[in-house]
Coordinates of C-alpha atoms and ligand atoms in Angstrom, one line a residue:
M1 CA 0.0 0.0 -0.1
K2 CA 1.3 3.3 -1.0
R3 CA 1.0 6.6 1.6
V4 CA 1.7 9.9 1.4
S5 CA 5.2 10.6 4.0
E6 CA 6.2 13.5 5.3
K7 CA 9.1 14.7 3.0
E8 CA 6.2 14.5 0.3
K9 CA 3.9 16.4 2.0
E10 CA 7.5 19.0 2.4
I11 CA 7.9 18.2 -1.6
E12 CA 4.4 19.2 -2.4
R13 CA 4.5 22.4 -0.7
S14 CA 7.5 23.8 -1.9
L15 CA 6.2 23.0 -5.0
M16 CA 3.0 24.8 -4.6
Q17 CA 4.8 27.8 -3.2
L18 CA 7.3 27.7 -6.5
A19 CA 4.3 27.7 -8.7
Q20 CA 2.4 29.8 -7.3
S21 CA 5.3 32.6 -7.2
T22 CA 5.9 31.9 -11.3
T23 CA 3.2 34.5 -12.7
V24 CA 4.7 37.1 -15.8
R25 CA 6.6 34.8 -18.8
P26 CA 9.5 35.8 -19.1
G27 CA 11.1 35.4 -22.7
R28 CA 12.2 32.0 -23.2
I29 CA 16.3 32.6 -22.7
K30 CA 15.1 34.0 -19.4
W31 CA 12.9 31.5 -18.4
L32 CA 15.4 28.8 -18.9
I33 CA 18.4 31.1 -16.4
T34 CA 15.2 31.3 -14.0
N35 CA 15.2 27.3 -13.6
M36 CA 18.9 27.0 -13.3
K37 CA 18.1 28.1 -9.8
G38 CA 21.3 26.7 -7.3
C39 CA 24.0 25.6 -10.4
K40 CA 23.7 29.5 -12.3
T41 CA 27.4 29.7 -10.7
L42 CA 28.4 25.9 -12.5
Y43 CA 27.0 26.6 -15.6
L44 CA 28.9 29.6 -16.0
I45 CA 31.9 27.7 -15.1
G46 CA 30.5 25.4 -17.8
I47 CA 30.9 28.3 -20.4
L48 CA 34.2 29.9 -19.3
G49 CA 35.5 26.2 -19.5
T50 CA 34.1 26.4 -23.7
F51 CA 36.0 29.7 -23.8
I52 CA 38.8 28.0 -22.7
Y53 CA 39.6 24.7 -24.3
N54 CA 38.9 26.8 -27.4
G55 CA 41.6 28.8 -26.9
M56 CA 43.2 26.6 -26.7
Q57 CA 42.8 25.2 -29.9
L58 CA 44.6 27.9 -30.9
T59 CA 48.2 26.4 -29.1
V60 CA 49.0 23.4 -31.7
P61 CA 48.9 26.1 -34.5
Y62 CA 51.0 28.8 -33.0
F63 CA 53.2 25.8 -31.6
S64 CA 54.0 24.2 -35.3
S65 CA 54.3 27.7 -36.7
R66 CA 56.9 28.3 -33.7
I67 CA 58.7 25.1 -35.3
I68 CA 59.1 25.6 -38.4
D69 CA 59.6 28.9 -38.7
D70 CA 62.6 28.9 -35.7
F71 CA 63.5 25.3 -36.7
L72 CA 62.8 23.4 -39.8
T73 CA 62.6 26.6 -42.3
G74 CA 64.3 30.1 -42.6
E75 CA 68.4 30.4 -42.6
S76 CA 68.7 30.0 -39.0
A77 CA 66.8 27.0 -38.8
V78 CA 69.8 24.6 -38.5
N79 CA 71.7 27.0 -36.4
N80 CA 68.9 27.2 -34.1
M81 CA 68.6 23.4 -33.7
A82 CA 71.5 23.6 -33.6
L83 CA 72.2 25.4 -30.5
H84 CA 68.1 25.9 -28.3
R85 CA 67.1 21.9 -28.9
D86 CA 65.9 22.3 -25.5
I87 CA 63.6 24.7 -26.6
F88 CA 62.2 22.5 -29.9
Y89 CA 61.7 20.3 -27.5
A90 CA 60.1 22.0 -24.6
L91 CA 57.8 23.4 -27.7
I92 CA 56.6 19.7 -28.6
A93 CA 56.2 19.1 -25.0
A94 CA 54.3 22.1 -24.6
M95 CA 52.1 20.9 -28.0
I96 CA 51.2 17.5 -26.6
G97 CA 50.9 18.5 -23.3
F98 CA 47.7 21.6 -23.8
T99 CA 46.8 18.6 -26.5
I100 CA 45.7 16.2 -23.3
L101 CA 45.3 19.4 -20.5
R102 CA 42.6 20.4 -23.4
V103 CA 40.3 17.4 -23.4
L104 CA 40.6 17.4 -19.9
I105 CA 38.5 20.5 -19.7
V106 CA 37.2 19.1 -22.8
Y107 CA 35.4 16.0 -20.6
F108 CA 34.9 18.3 -17.5
D109 CA 32.9 20.7 -19.0
C110 CA 30.4 18.3 -21.3
M111 CA 29.4 17.1 -17.7
I112 CA 28.9 20.6 -16.5
Y113 CA 26.4 20.7 -19.3
E114 CA 25.2 18.3 -18.8
V115 CA 24.9 17.8 -14.6
V116 CA 23.1 21.3 -15.1
S117 CA 20.5 20.7 -17.9
Q118 CA 19.5 17.3 -16.3
K119 CA 19.1 19.3 -12.8
V120 CA 16.6 22.2 -15.0
L121 CA 15.0 19.3 -16.2
Y122 CA 14.1 17.4 -13.1
R123 CA 12.9 20.6 -11.5
V124 CA 10.7 22.7 -14.5
R125 CA 9.4 18.5 -15.4
N126 CA 8.3 18.1 -11.7
I127 CA 6.8 22.4 -11.8
L128 CA 5.2 21.2 -14.5
Y129 CA 3.4 18.2 -13.4
D130 CA 2.6 20.3 -10.2
K131 CA 1.3 22.7 -12.7
I132 CA -0.5 20.3 -14.1
Q133 CA -2.0 18.6 -11.1
R134 CA -3.8 21.4 -9.8
Q135 CA -5.1 23.0 -13.1
D136 CA -9.3 23.1 -13.4
M137 CA -11.8 20.5 -15.3
V138 CA -12.0 23.4 -18.2
F139 CA -8.0 22.5 -18.1
Y140 CA -8.6 19.0 -18.9
N141 CA -11.0 19.8 -21.7
T142 CA -8.9 21.8 -23.5
Y143 CA -5.8 19.7 -23.6
R144 CA -5.5 16.2 -24.3
T145 CA -3.7 13.6 -23.1
G146 CA -1.4 13.0 -25.4
D147 CA -0.5 16.4 -25.8
L148 CA 1.5 17.0 -22.2
M149 CA 1.9 13.6 -22.4
T150 CA 4.5 15.5 -25.0
R151 CA 5.1 18.5 -23.5
V152 CA 6.6 16.4 -20.3
T153 CA 8.6 14.2 -22.3
G154 CA 9.9 15.0 -25.5
D155 CA 10.0 19.2 -25.6
L156 CA 11.2 18.9 -22.7
D157 CA 14.2 17.3 -23.6
A158 CA 14.0 20.0 -26.4
V159 CA 14.5 22.4 -23.5
R160 CA 17.5 20.4 -21.7
H161 CA 19.1 19.6 -25.2
M162 CA 18.9 23.5 -25.3
L163 CA 21.2 23.6 -22.5
A164 CA 24.0 20.2 -23.1
W165 CA 24.2 20.9 -26.4
V166 CA 22.7 23.6 -28.2
I167 CA 24.3 26.6 -25.7
R168 CA 27.6 24.8 -25.6
M169 CA 27.6 24.9 -29.6
I170 CA 26.6 27.9 -29.7
F171 CA 29.4 28.7 -27.9
E172 CA 31.9 27.4 -29.4
A173 CA 31.7 28.3 -32.6
F174 CA 31.4 32.2 -31.0
S175 CA 34.9 31.5 -29.4
L176 CA 36.7 28.8 -31.7
V177 CA 35.4 31.9 -34.2
S178 CA 36.6 35.0 -32.2
A179 CA 40.5 33.3 -30.7
T180 CA 41.1 32.6 -34.4
A181 CA 40.1 36.0 -35.9
I182 CA 42.7 37.7 -32.8
Y183 CA 44.7 35.4 -33.9
Y184 CA 44.8 35.8 -37.0
M185 CA 44.5 40.0 -36.3
Y186 CA 47.7 39.4 -34.5
M187 CA 49.5 37.7 -37.0
N188 CA 48.5 39.1 -40.0
V189 CA 46.3 42.3 -40.3
K190 CA 45.4 42.2 -44.2
L191 CA 45.2 39.3 -44.7
A192 CA 43.1 38.2 -41.9
L193 CA 40.3 40.8 -42.8
C194 CA 40.5 39.5 -46.4
I195 CA 39.4 36.3 -44.2
L196 CA 37.0 37.5 -42.2
A197 CA 35.2 39.1 -45.4
V198 CA 33.4 36.5 -45.4
G199 CA 31.1 37.0 -42.5
P200 CA 28.0 39.7 -43.8
L201 CA 27.4 36.6 -46.5
L202 CA 27.0 33.8 -43.9
F203 CA 24.6 35.9 -41.6
G204 CA 22.8 36.2 -44.6
V205 CA 22.5 32.8 -45.0
I206 CA 21.5 32.8 -41.2
V207 CA 18.8 35.3 -41.6
L208 CA 16.8 33.5 -44.9
F209 CA 17.5 29.7 -42.9
N210 CA 16.1 30.8 -39.8
K211 CA 12.7 32.6 -41.9
K212 CA 12.2 29.6 -43.1
I213 CA 13.7 26.5 -40.4
A214 CA 11.2 28.7 -37.4
P215 CA 7.5 27.4 -38.8
M216 CA 9.1 23.9 -39.1
H217 CA 9.3 22.8 -36.2
A218 CA 6.3 24.2 -35.1
L219 CA 4.3 22.3 -37.1
L220 CA 7.6 19.1 -36.7
R221 CA 6.7 19.0 -32.2
E222 CA 2.8 19.6 -33.7
K223 CA 2.8 16.1 -35.8
L224 CA 4.5 14.6 -32.7
A225 CA 1.5 16.1 -30.5
E226 CA -0.8 14.4 -33.0
M227 CA 0.7 11.0 -33.0
N228 CA 0.7 10.6 -29.7
T229 CA -2.0 11.2 -29.6
V230 CA -3.8 8.4 -31.2
A231 CA -1.1 6.5 -29.8
Q232 CA -2.4 6.3 -26.4
E233 CA -5.9 7.1 -27.0
N234 CA -5.4 3.9 -28.6
I235 CA -3.6 2.1 -25.9
S236 CA -6.4 3.1 -23.4
G237 CA -8.9 3.5 -25.4
N238 CA -8.3 -0.6 -26.7
R239 CA -11.2 -2.8 -25.7
V240 CA -13.2 -0.6 -27.5
V241 CA -11.1 -1.3 -30.7
K242 CA -10.6 -5.1 -30.2
A243 CA -15.3 -5.0 -29.0
F244 CA -15.8 -3.0 -33.2
A245 CA -13.1 -5.5 -34.5
R246 CA -11.5 -2.0 -35.8
E247 CA -7.6 -2.8 -34.7
I248 CA -6.2 -2.8 -38.6
Y249 CA -8.0 1.1 -39.6
E250 CA -6.6 1.9 -36.0
I251 CA -3.2 0.7 -37.2
E252 CA -3.7 2.5 -40.6
R253 CA -4.6 5.5 -38.7
F254 CA -1.6 5.8 -36.4
D255 CA 0.3 4.4 -39.4
E256 CA -0.8 8.0 -41.5
C257 CA 0.2 10.8 -38.2
N258 CA 3.5 8.1 -38.5
K259 CA 4.1 9.5 -42.2
D260 CA 3.1 12.8 -41.5
Y261 CA 5.5 12.9 -38.5
R262 CA 8.2 11.2 -40.6
D263 CA 7.5 12.8 -43.9
T264 CA 7.5 16.4 -41.8
N265 CA 10.5 15.6 -40.4
I266 CA 12.5 14.7 -43.6
K267 CA 11.5 18.5 -45.0
T268 CA 12.4 20.0 -41.7
A269 CA 16.4 18.3 -42.6
N270 CA 15.9 18.4 -46.0
T271 CA 15.2 22.6 -45.6
W272 CA 19.2 23.2 -44.6
L273 CA 19.8 21.1 -47.4
D274 CA 19.1 23.9 -50.1
F275 CA 21.3 25.9 -47.5
Y276 CA 24.2 24.4 -47.0
P277 CA 25.7 24.4 -51.1
Y278 CA 25.8 28.3 -50.4
V279 CA 27.8 28.1 -46.5
E280 CA 30.1 25.1 -48.3
F281 CA 31.0 27.6 -50.7
T282 CA 31.6 29.7 -48.4
A283 CA 33.8 27.7 -46.7
N284 CA 35.5 27.2 -49.8
L285 CA 35.6 30.8 -50.8
L286 CA 38.6 30.9 -47.5
R287 CA 40.6 29.0 -48.3
V288 CA 40.7 30.3 -52.3
I289 CA 41.5 34.0 -50.9
L290 CA 43.8 32.7 -48.0
L291 CA 45.5 30.8 -51.5
L292 CA 45.6 33.6 -53.5
A293 CA 45.7 36.1 -50.6
G294 CA 48.6 34.8 -48.4
G295 CA 50.5 33.6 -51.3
L296 CA 50.6 36.9 -52.4
F297 CA 51.4 38.4 -49.2
L298 CA 53.8 35.4 -48.6
I299 CA 55.7 35.7 -52.3
K300 CA 56.0 40.1 -50.7
G301 CA 57.7 39.1 -48.1
E302 CA 54.8 40.6 -45.7
L303 CA 54.2 36.7 -44.5
T304 CA 56.4 34.0 -43.1
M305 CA 56.1 30.2 -43.9
G306 CA 55.1 29.6 -40.6
E307 CA 52.5 32.1 -40.3
F308 CA 51.2 31.1 -43.7
V309 CA 50.5 27.1 -42.4
A310 CA 48.9 28.5 -39.1
F311 CA 46.5 30.3 -41.1
S312 CA 45.8 27.6 -43.1
G313 CA 46.6 25.4 -40.2
L314 CA 43.9 27.3 -38.8
T315 CA 41.0 27.6 -41.4
W316 CA 38.5 24.2 -39.5
A317 CA 37.9 26.7 -36.5
I318 CA 36.6 29.1 -38.8
A319 CA 34.8 26.8 -41.5
N320 CA 33.6 24.2 -39.3
P321 CA 31.3 26.2 -37.1
M322 CA 29.9 27.4 -40.2
R323 CA 29.0 24.0 -41.6
Q324 CA 27.6 23.5 -38.0
L325 CA 25.1 25.7 -38.4
G326 CA 23.1 24.2 -39.3
N327 CA 22.6 22.1 -36.4
I328 CA 23.0 24.7 -34.6
M329 CA 19.8 26.6 -36.2
N330 CA 17.8 23.5 -36.7
E331 CA 18.6 22.7 -32.7
F332 CA 17.7 26.0 -31.4
Q333 CA 14.6 25.8 -33.3
R334 CA 13.4 23.4 -31.8
F335 CA 14.3 24.6 -28.2
A336 CA 12.1 27.3 -28.9
A337 CA 8.3 25.8 -30.3
A338 CA 9.3 23.1 -27.3
S339 CA 9.8 25.6 -25.0
D340 CA 6.9 27.8 -25.7
K341 CA 4.4 25.1 -25.1
V342 CA 6.5 23.8 -21.7
M343 CA 5.8 27.3 -20.9
D344 CA 2.4 27.6 -21.4
I345 CA 1.4 25.0 -19.1
Y346 CA 4.9 26.4 -16.7
Y347 CA 2.4 29.6 -16.5
S348 CA -1.1 28.5 -16.7
K349 CA -3.0 29.1 -14.4
A350 CA -6.6 27.3 -12.6
H351 CA -9.2 29.4 -13.4
I352 CA -10.6 28.6 -9.8
R353 CA -8.5 28.4 -7.5
D354 CA -8.0 29.8 -3.7
K355 CA -8.9 33.8 -2.8
E356 CA -7.0 35.6 -0.9
N357 CA -7.7 34.9 3.1
A358 CA -10.2 32.1 2.6
I359 CA -11.3 29.8 5.0
S360 CA -9.3 26.3 5.8
N361 CA -9.9 24.9 9.4
D362 CA -9.2 21.6 11.5
S363 CA -13.1 21.4 12.3
R364 CA -14.9 19.0 10.1
L365 CA -18.0 21.5 7.7
K366 CA -21.9 20.3 9.4
G367 CA -22.8 19.4 5.4
R368 CA -25.8 22.4 4.7
V369 CA -25.3 22.8 1.0
E370 CA -28.0 25.0 -0.6
F371 CA -28.4 26.1 -3.6
R372 CA -29.7 29.6 -4.6
D373 CA -31.1 30.2 -7.8
V374 CA -28.1 28.3 -9.6
S375 CA -27.4 28.5 -13.1
F376 CA -24.6 27.6 -15.3
Q377 CA -23.1 27.2 -18.5
Y378 CA -19.5 25.2 -19.9
E379 CA -17.0 27.8 -21.4
D380 CA -17.6 26.3 -24.8
G381 CA -20.7 25.4 -25.1
N382 CA -23.6 27.9 -26.2
L383 CA -27.1 26.6 -23.8
P384 CA -27.6 27.1 -20.4
V385 CA -27.2 23.7 -18.2
L386 CA -29.3 24.5 -15.0
K387 CA -31.3 27.1 -14.8
H388 CA -32.2 29.1 -11.4
I389 CA -31.9 26.1 -9.0
S390 CA -32.8 25.7 -5.6
F391 CA -32.8 23.6 -3.0
T392 CA -31.9 23.2 0.4
A393 CA -30.3 19.7 2.3
E394 CA -29.8 20.0 6.3
P395 CA -26.8 17.8 7.5
G396 CA -27.7 14.3 7.5
Q397 CA -30.0 14.7 5.1
T398 CA -30.7 13.2 2.0
I399 CA -31.2 14.8 -1.7
A400 CA -32.2 12.4 -4.4
I401 CA -31.5 13.9 -7.9
M402 CA -33.0 11.9 -10.6
G403 CA -33.7 13.1 -14.5
E404 CA -33.2 12.0 -17.6
T405 CA -29.9 11.4 -19.6
G406 CA -28.9 14.8 -20.3
C407 CA -30.3 17.3 -17.9
G408 CA -27.9 17.9 -15.5
K409 CA -27.4 16.2 -12.7
T410 CA -24.0 15.3 -13.5
S411 CA -22.9 19.4 -14.1
L412 CA -24.8 19.8 -11.1
I413 CA -22.8 18.1 -8.4
H414 CA -19.8 19.2 -9.7
L415 CA -20.8 22.7 -8.6
I416 CA -20.2 21.6 -5.5
P417 CA -16.8 20.6 -5.3
R418 CA -15.8 23.2 -7.6
F419 CA -14.9 21.2 -10.5
Y420 CA -16.8 24.5 -12.5
E421 CA -18.1 27.6 -11.2
A422 CA -21.7 28.4 -10.6
T423 CA -22.3 30.9 -13.5
G424 CA -25.6 32.8 -11.7
G425 CA -26.0 32.1 -8.2
E426 CA -25.1 30.8 -4.9
I427 CA -23.6 27.8 -3.9
L428 CA -23.9 27.7 0.1
I429 CA -21.9 25.7 2.7
D430 CA -22.4 26.1 6.3
G431 CA -24.8 29.3 5.0
V432 CA -20.3 29.7 2.8
N433 CA -20.3 30.3 -0.3
V434 CA -17.6 27.5 -1.6
E435 CA -16.3 29.9 -3.7
D436 CA -15.3 31.4 0.4
Y437 CA -13.4 27.5 1.6
K438 CA -9.9 27.1 0.6
L439 CA -10.8 24.5 -2.7
K440 CA -8.6 22.3 0.0
Y441 CA -10.5 22.2 3.1
L442 CA -13.9 22.6 0.3
R443 CA -13.4 19.2 -1.5
E444 CA -11.4 17.2 1.8
N445 CA -15.1 17.6 3.4
I446 CA -16.3 16.0 0.4
G447 CA -16.6 11.9 -0.7
L448 CA -17.3 11.8 -4.0
A449 CA -17.9 8.8 -6.2
T450 CA -18.5 9.9 -10.1
Q451 CA -20.3 8.9 -12.2
E452 CA -16.8 7.0 -14.6
V453 CA -15.5 4.6 -12.1
L454 CA -10.8 5.6 -12.2
L455 CA -9.3 3.1 -9.5
Y456 CA -5.2 3.5 -10.0
S457 CA -2.8 1.1 -10.6
D458 CA -2.6 -0.2 -6.8
S459 CA -3.9 -3.0 -4.1
I460 CA -7.6 -2.3 -3.5
D461 CA -6.6 -1.2 0.0
G462 CA -4.4 1.8 -1.5
N463 CA -7.2 3.2 -3.5
I464 CA -9.8 2.8 -0.4
A465 CA -8.1 4.8 1.0
Y466 CA -6.5 6.9 -2.0
G467 CA -8.1 10.2 0.3
D468 CA -6.7 9.5 3.8
S469 CA -3.5 8.1 3.5
S470 CA -3.7 7.4 7.2
I471 CA -6.0 5.4 7.9
K472 CA -5.8 1.4 9.1
R473 CA -6.2 -1.9 7.7
E474 CA -9.3 -2.1 10.2
Q475 CA -10.5 1.1 8.4
V476 CA -10.4 0.5 4.8
V477 CA -12.5 -3.1 5.8
R478 CA -15.0 -1.6 7.7
F479 CA -15.6 1.2 4.1
A480 CA -15.3 -1.9 1.6
R481 CA -17.9 -3.4 4.6
Y482 CA -20.5 -0.2 4.4
A483 CA -19.9 -0.1 0.5
S484 CA -20.4 -4.6 0.5
A485 CA -17.7 -5.1 -0.9
D486 CA -15.7 -6.5 1.6
D487 CA -17.4 -10.2 0.6
F488 CA -15.2 -9.9 -3.0
I489 CA -12.5 -8.2 -1.8
A490 CA -12.0 -11.1 0.6
K491 CA -12.4 -13.6 -1.8
M492 CA -9.3 -12.1 -3.5
P493 CA -6.1 -13.7 -4.7
E494 CA -4.7 -11.0 -2.0
G495 CA -7.5 -9.4 -0.8
Y496 CA -6.7 -6.1 -0.2
E497 CA -3.8 -6.4 -1.6
T498 CA -5.1 -7.4 -4.3
I499 CA -3.5 -5.3 -7.3
V500 CA -5.8 -3.5 -9.8
G501 CA -4.7 -2.8 -13.3
E502 CA -5.4 0.4 -14.9
R503 CA -8.9 2.1 -14.7
G504 CA -9.9 -1.0 -12.4
V505 CA -8.9 -4.2 -15.3
G506 CA -10.0 -7.3 -13.7
L507 CA -13.1 -6.1 -11.5
S508 CA -16.5 -6.3 -12.9
G509 CA -18.7 -2.8 -13.0
G510 CA -20.9 -3.2 -9.8
Q511 CA -17.5 -4.3 -8.4
K512 CA -15.3 -0.7 -9.3
Q513 CA -18.6 1.5 -8.3
R514 CA -18.4 -0.9 -4.3
I515 CA -14.7 0.2 -4.4
S516 CA -15.1 3.7 -5.2
L517 CA -18.0 3.9 -2.5
A518 CA -15.1 2.7 0.1
R519 CA -13.2 5.3 -1.8
A520 CA -15.3 8.2 -1.2
L521 CA -16.9 7.2 2.4
A522 CA -13.1 6.2 3.4
V523 CA -12.4 10.5 4.8
R524 CA -15.4 10.2 6.3
P525 CA -16.6 13.6 5.2
S526 CA -19.5 15.5 6.0
I527 CA -21.2 15.8 2.5
L528 CA -21.1 12.4 0.8
I529 CA -21.8 12.1 -3.4
L530 CA -22.7 10.0 -4.9
D531 CA -23.0 9.9 -9.2
D532 CA -25.3 6.6 -10.0
T533 CA -22.4 4.7 -7.6
T534 CA -25.0 1.8 -7.1
S535 CA -26.7 2.0 -11.4
A536 CA -24.2 -1.4 -11.8
V537 CA -25.0 -3.2 -8.4
D538 CA -27.8 -5.8 -8.2
L539 CA -31.0 -4.6 -5.9
E540 CA -30.1 -7.5 -3.5
T541 CA -26.9 -5.3 -2.3
E542 CA -27.4 -2.3 -3.4
K543 CA -30.2 -2.6 -0.8
H544 CA -27.4 -3.7 2.2
I545 CA -25.8 -0.4 0.8
Q546 CA -28.6 1.6 1.4
Q547 CA -28.6 0.5 5.3
S548 CA -24.9 0.8 5.5
L549 CA -25.4 4.6 4.7
K550 CA -28.1 4.7 7.2
E551 CA -25.9 3.7 10.1
L552 CA -22.8 5.6 8.9
D553 CA -20.8 6.0 12.4
F554 CA -20.6 10.1 11.5
E555 CA -23.3 12.7 10.1
C556 CA -23.1 12.8 6.4
T557 CA -25.4 14.9 4.0
K558 CA -26.0 12.3 1.4
I559 CA -26.3 14.1 -2.3
I560 CA -27.2 10.9 -4.7
I561 CA -28.1 10.8 -8.5
A562 CA -30.1 7.9 -10.0
Q563 CA -32.3 6.6 -12.1
R564 CA -33.7 3.3 -10.0
I565 CA -36.6 4.4 -7.5
S566 CA -35.6 1.6 -4.8
T567 CA -32.2 3.8 -4.4
T568 CA -34.2 7.0 -4.5
K569 CA -37.2 6.4 -2.4
E570 CA -36.6 6.9 0.8
A571 CA -34.6 10.4 0.7
D572 CA -35.4 13.4 2.6
Q573 CA -35.7 14.9 -0.9
I574 CA -36.6 13.7 -4.3
L575 CA -35.4 16.8 -7.0
I576 CA -36.8 16.1 -10.4
M577 CA -34.6 18.0 -12.8
Q578 CA -36.0 18.5 -16.8
H579 CA -33.3 19.7 -19.2
G580 CA -31.3 21.1 -16.5
E581 CA -34.7 22.7 -14.6
I582 CA -35.9 21.5 -11.1
T583 CA -39.6 20.6 -11.9
E584 CA -40.8 18.0 -9.0
R585 CA -40.0 18.1 -5.6
G586 CA -40.4 16.8 -2.4
T587 CA -40.8 13.1 -0.6
H588 CA -41.7 9.7 -2.3
E589 CA -45.3 9.8 -1.2
E590 CA -45.7 14.0 -2.2
L591 CA -44.0 13.1 -6.1
I592 CA -46.4 10.3 -6.1
K593 CA -49.5 12.6 -5.4
K594 CA -48.3 14.7 -7.9
G595 CA -48.6 12.2 -11.4
G596 CA -45.9 13.5 -13.0
Y597 CA -42.6 12.7 -14.2
Y598 CA -41.8 10.7 -10.4
A599 CA -45.4 8.8 -11.1
D600 CA -44.9 8.2 -14.2
L601 CA -41.4 6.6 -13.3
V602 CA -42.9 4.9 -10.1
N603 CA -45.2 3.1 -12.5
L604 CA -43.0 2.1 -15.0
Q605 CA -41.0 0.5 -12.3
M606 CA -42.2 -0.6 -10.2
G607 CA -45.7 -1.7 -11.8
G608 CA -47.6 0.7 -9.6
E609 CA -46.7 -2.0 -6.3
A610 CA -45.5 1.3 -4.4
V611 CA -47.9 3.1 -5.1
Ligands
LIG1 P1 -26.6 11.7 -17.7 O1 -25.9 10.7 -16.2 O2 -26.1 11.5 -18.5 O3 -27.5 11.1 -16.6 O4 -27.0 12.7 -18.0 P2 -26.1 14.5 -16.3 O5 -27.8 15.0 -15.7 O6 -25.7 13.4 -15.9 O7 -25.6 15.6 -17.4 P3 -24.7 16.4 -17.6 O8 -24.5 17.2 -16.2 O9 -23.5 15.7 -17.7 O10 -24.8 16.6 -18.1 C1 -25.8 18.3 -18.8 C2 -25.5 18.4 -20.5 O11 -24.6 19.0 -20.5 C3 -25.5 18.0 -21.9 O12 -26.3 18.8 -22.4 C4 -23.6 17.6 -21.8 O13 -23.7 17.4 -23.8 C5 -23.2 19.1 -21.7 N1 -22.3 19.0 -21.2 C6 -21.4 18.3 -20.3 N2 -20.4 18.1 -19.7 C7 -20.1 19.2 -20.8 C8 -19.1 20.5 -21.3 O14 -17.7 19.1 -20.7 N3 -18.9 20.7 -21.7 C9 -19.7 20.9 -22.4 N4 -19.6 22.0 -23.5 N5 -20.9 20.9 -22.5 C10 -21.0 19.8 -21.7
LIG2 MG1 -24.3 12.1 -15.0

């Protein structure tokens, strides 16, 4: 059984503060920097390391140019070799020493980038998960699970890659090119300027490429999310696929998305190919300039042979970063598209959240529920779902809600724990508007068994104790008894330790409903809301549940949605809803006397025997 530890609670508290403090959405890089909390200095050391090891690349051409000029060519070469052989060896040793040192720096530098990027990834992933957890129903209706999964996996990895590789490559290119430029200038200003004249040409290529590639990456990211959504929906809804023998259709549908994603990937990769010839041309131009201008300066005696070799030996330090540009720009744009998606969630705020000074205390609510002229319409809907609903449930009373499918019953009860906000009127609990309570406090006082039962991949015990992980096994068993679930659980091979699969696979509909009822009762709520919770339970068991609900060892107001008269007839008040309005209300006897919808229902279900 999984129980929430103190440490987990502590993590929860700090994450909550964090999530609430993040409000204004900054630029992408600034956002990255804010998430480097605690490792900014280390990252700066990493960048410094990049500059150092790239600067050190110049040592090899420097030493080789000295060796060539002083010991291999030139008039005094033979003399120097005879008299200063020690310097010759020292230069070679320095060349090897610097190379080894450089390799070591590269090794530790890469490690720094990796560590920092993983730390940032960990932090952002936790914040994202935290944000997603705290969102309201509107958010879940808006975002598809596959898309959200893409954000916390693929998109987040693009963010990590930015820190671990792209930024390093940018600094590497920058430091290599600038160090080479400085060294070129130091050797021969004129030749350096001739070579660096290719700069503006290259800049033009970058600007054009960037313009073309940015939308491609945004599209690529959408295609990936689309493919993940199809896969996720199919895997979780596989039983429906099987029931309708639609495997081939679904495989083809996935194949379409997969192809689409592949083609977009190829198209994105090929975009660089359009620009590559220009880059390659510019890179080769470097060599031509060097040969022409360098040769000329050499003949004129303005350049030594050693310097010419050093110039030539370093052209790669300018040409290579140029060739890497496509890769870097690609990855940068991938980061841009992905980070936008990640930041959407990072900076999202639930519409339904605690007011300032919201009410919360240790005492239990009494459970008086009052709807005062409540109206409601879904944000994405264009018709009112609830119209002028008014009723009161006194503490301990049972209110039954009946009505044909789609009349608004579930929508009504979802307003009590503030899953949605009423668009008109007020919902009061113990005389206080639900909006004035802290959400946590309000929801802790409500036990809800939803219409669609969702159990976790956990033991039955863990599922029942989900709302209150502190309760002991005896209590879990007691609540299971109230819900008439103990019998079948005890018969299972591992009893309460039996692991139920995702969504409660391995249990019947009625068994799942009973576990869900036990879970709702286990929080000892002040208000118990049951949405069609016993619809799949046989009549005998249902009778037993009805009896147990009357004998609970704590007081609670019960709001029960049901279709069966047998479930509702003993309620203190029965509300009949039609098209979002309460059209009849009263006790079983009163409603039968009225001779309306309820009386018809009684006739239909009981053949008039209860009349
Ligand atoms: P049953 O559970 O079938 O008995 O129906 P119900 O009485 O619980 O109906 P519910 O409250 O679920 O729905 C009432 C109306 O709201 C229906 O017309 C639904 O189509 C609509 N509705 C439910 N959920 C949503 C939603 O998330 N968005 C929008 N726009 N409409 C919704
Ligand atoms: Mg419903």
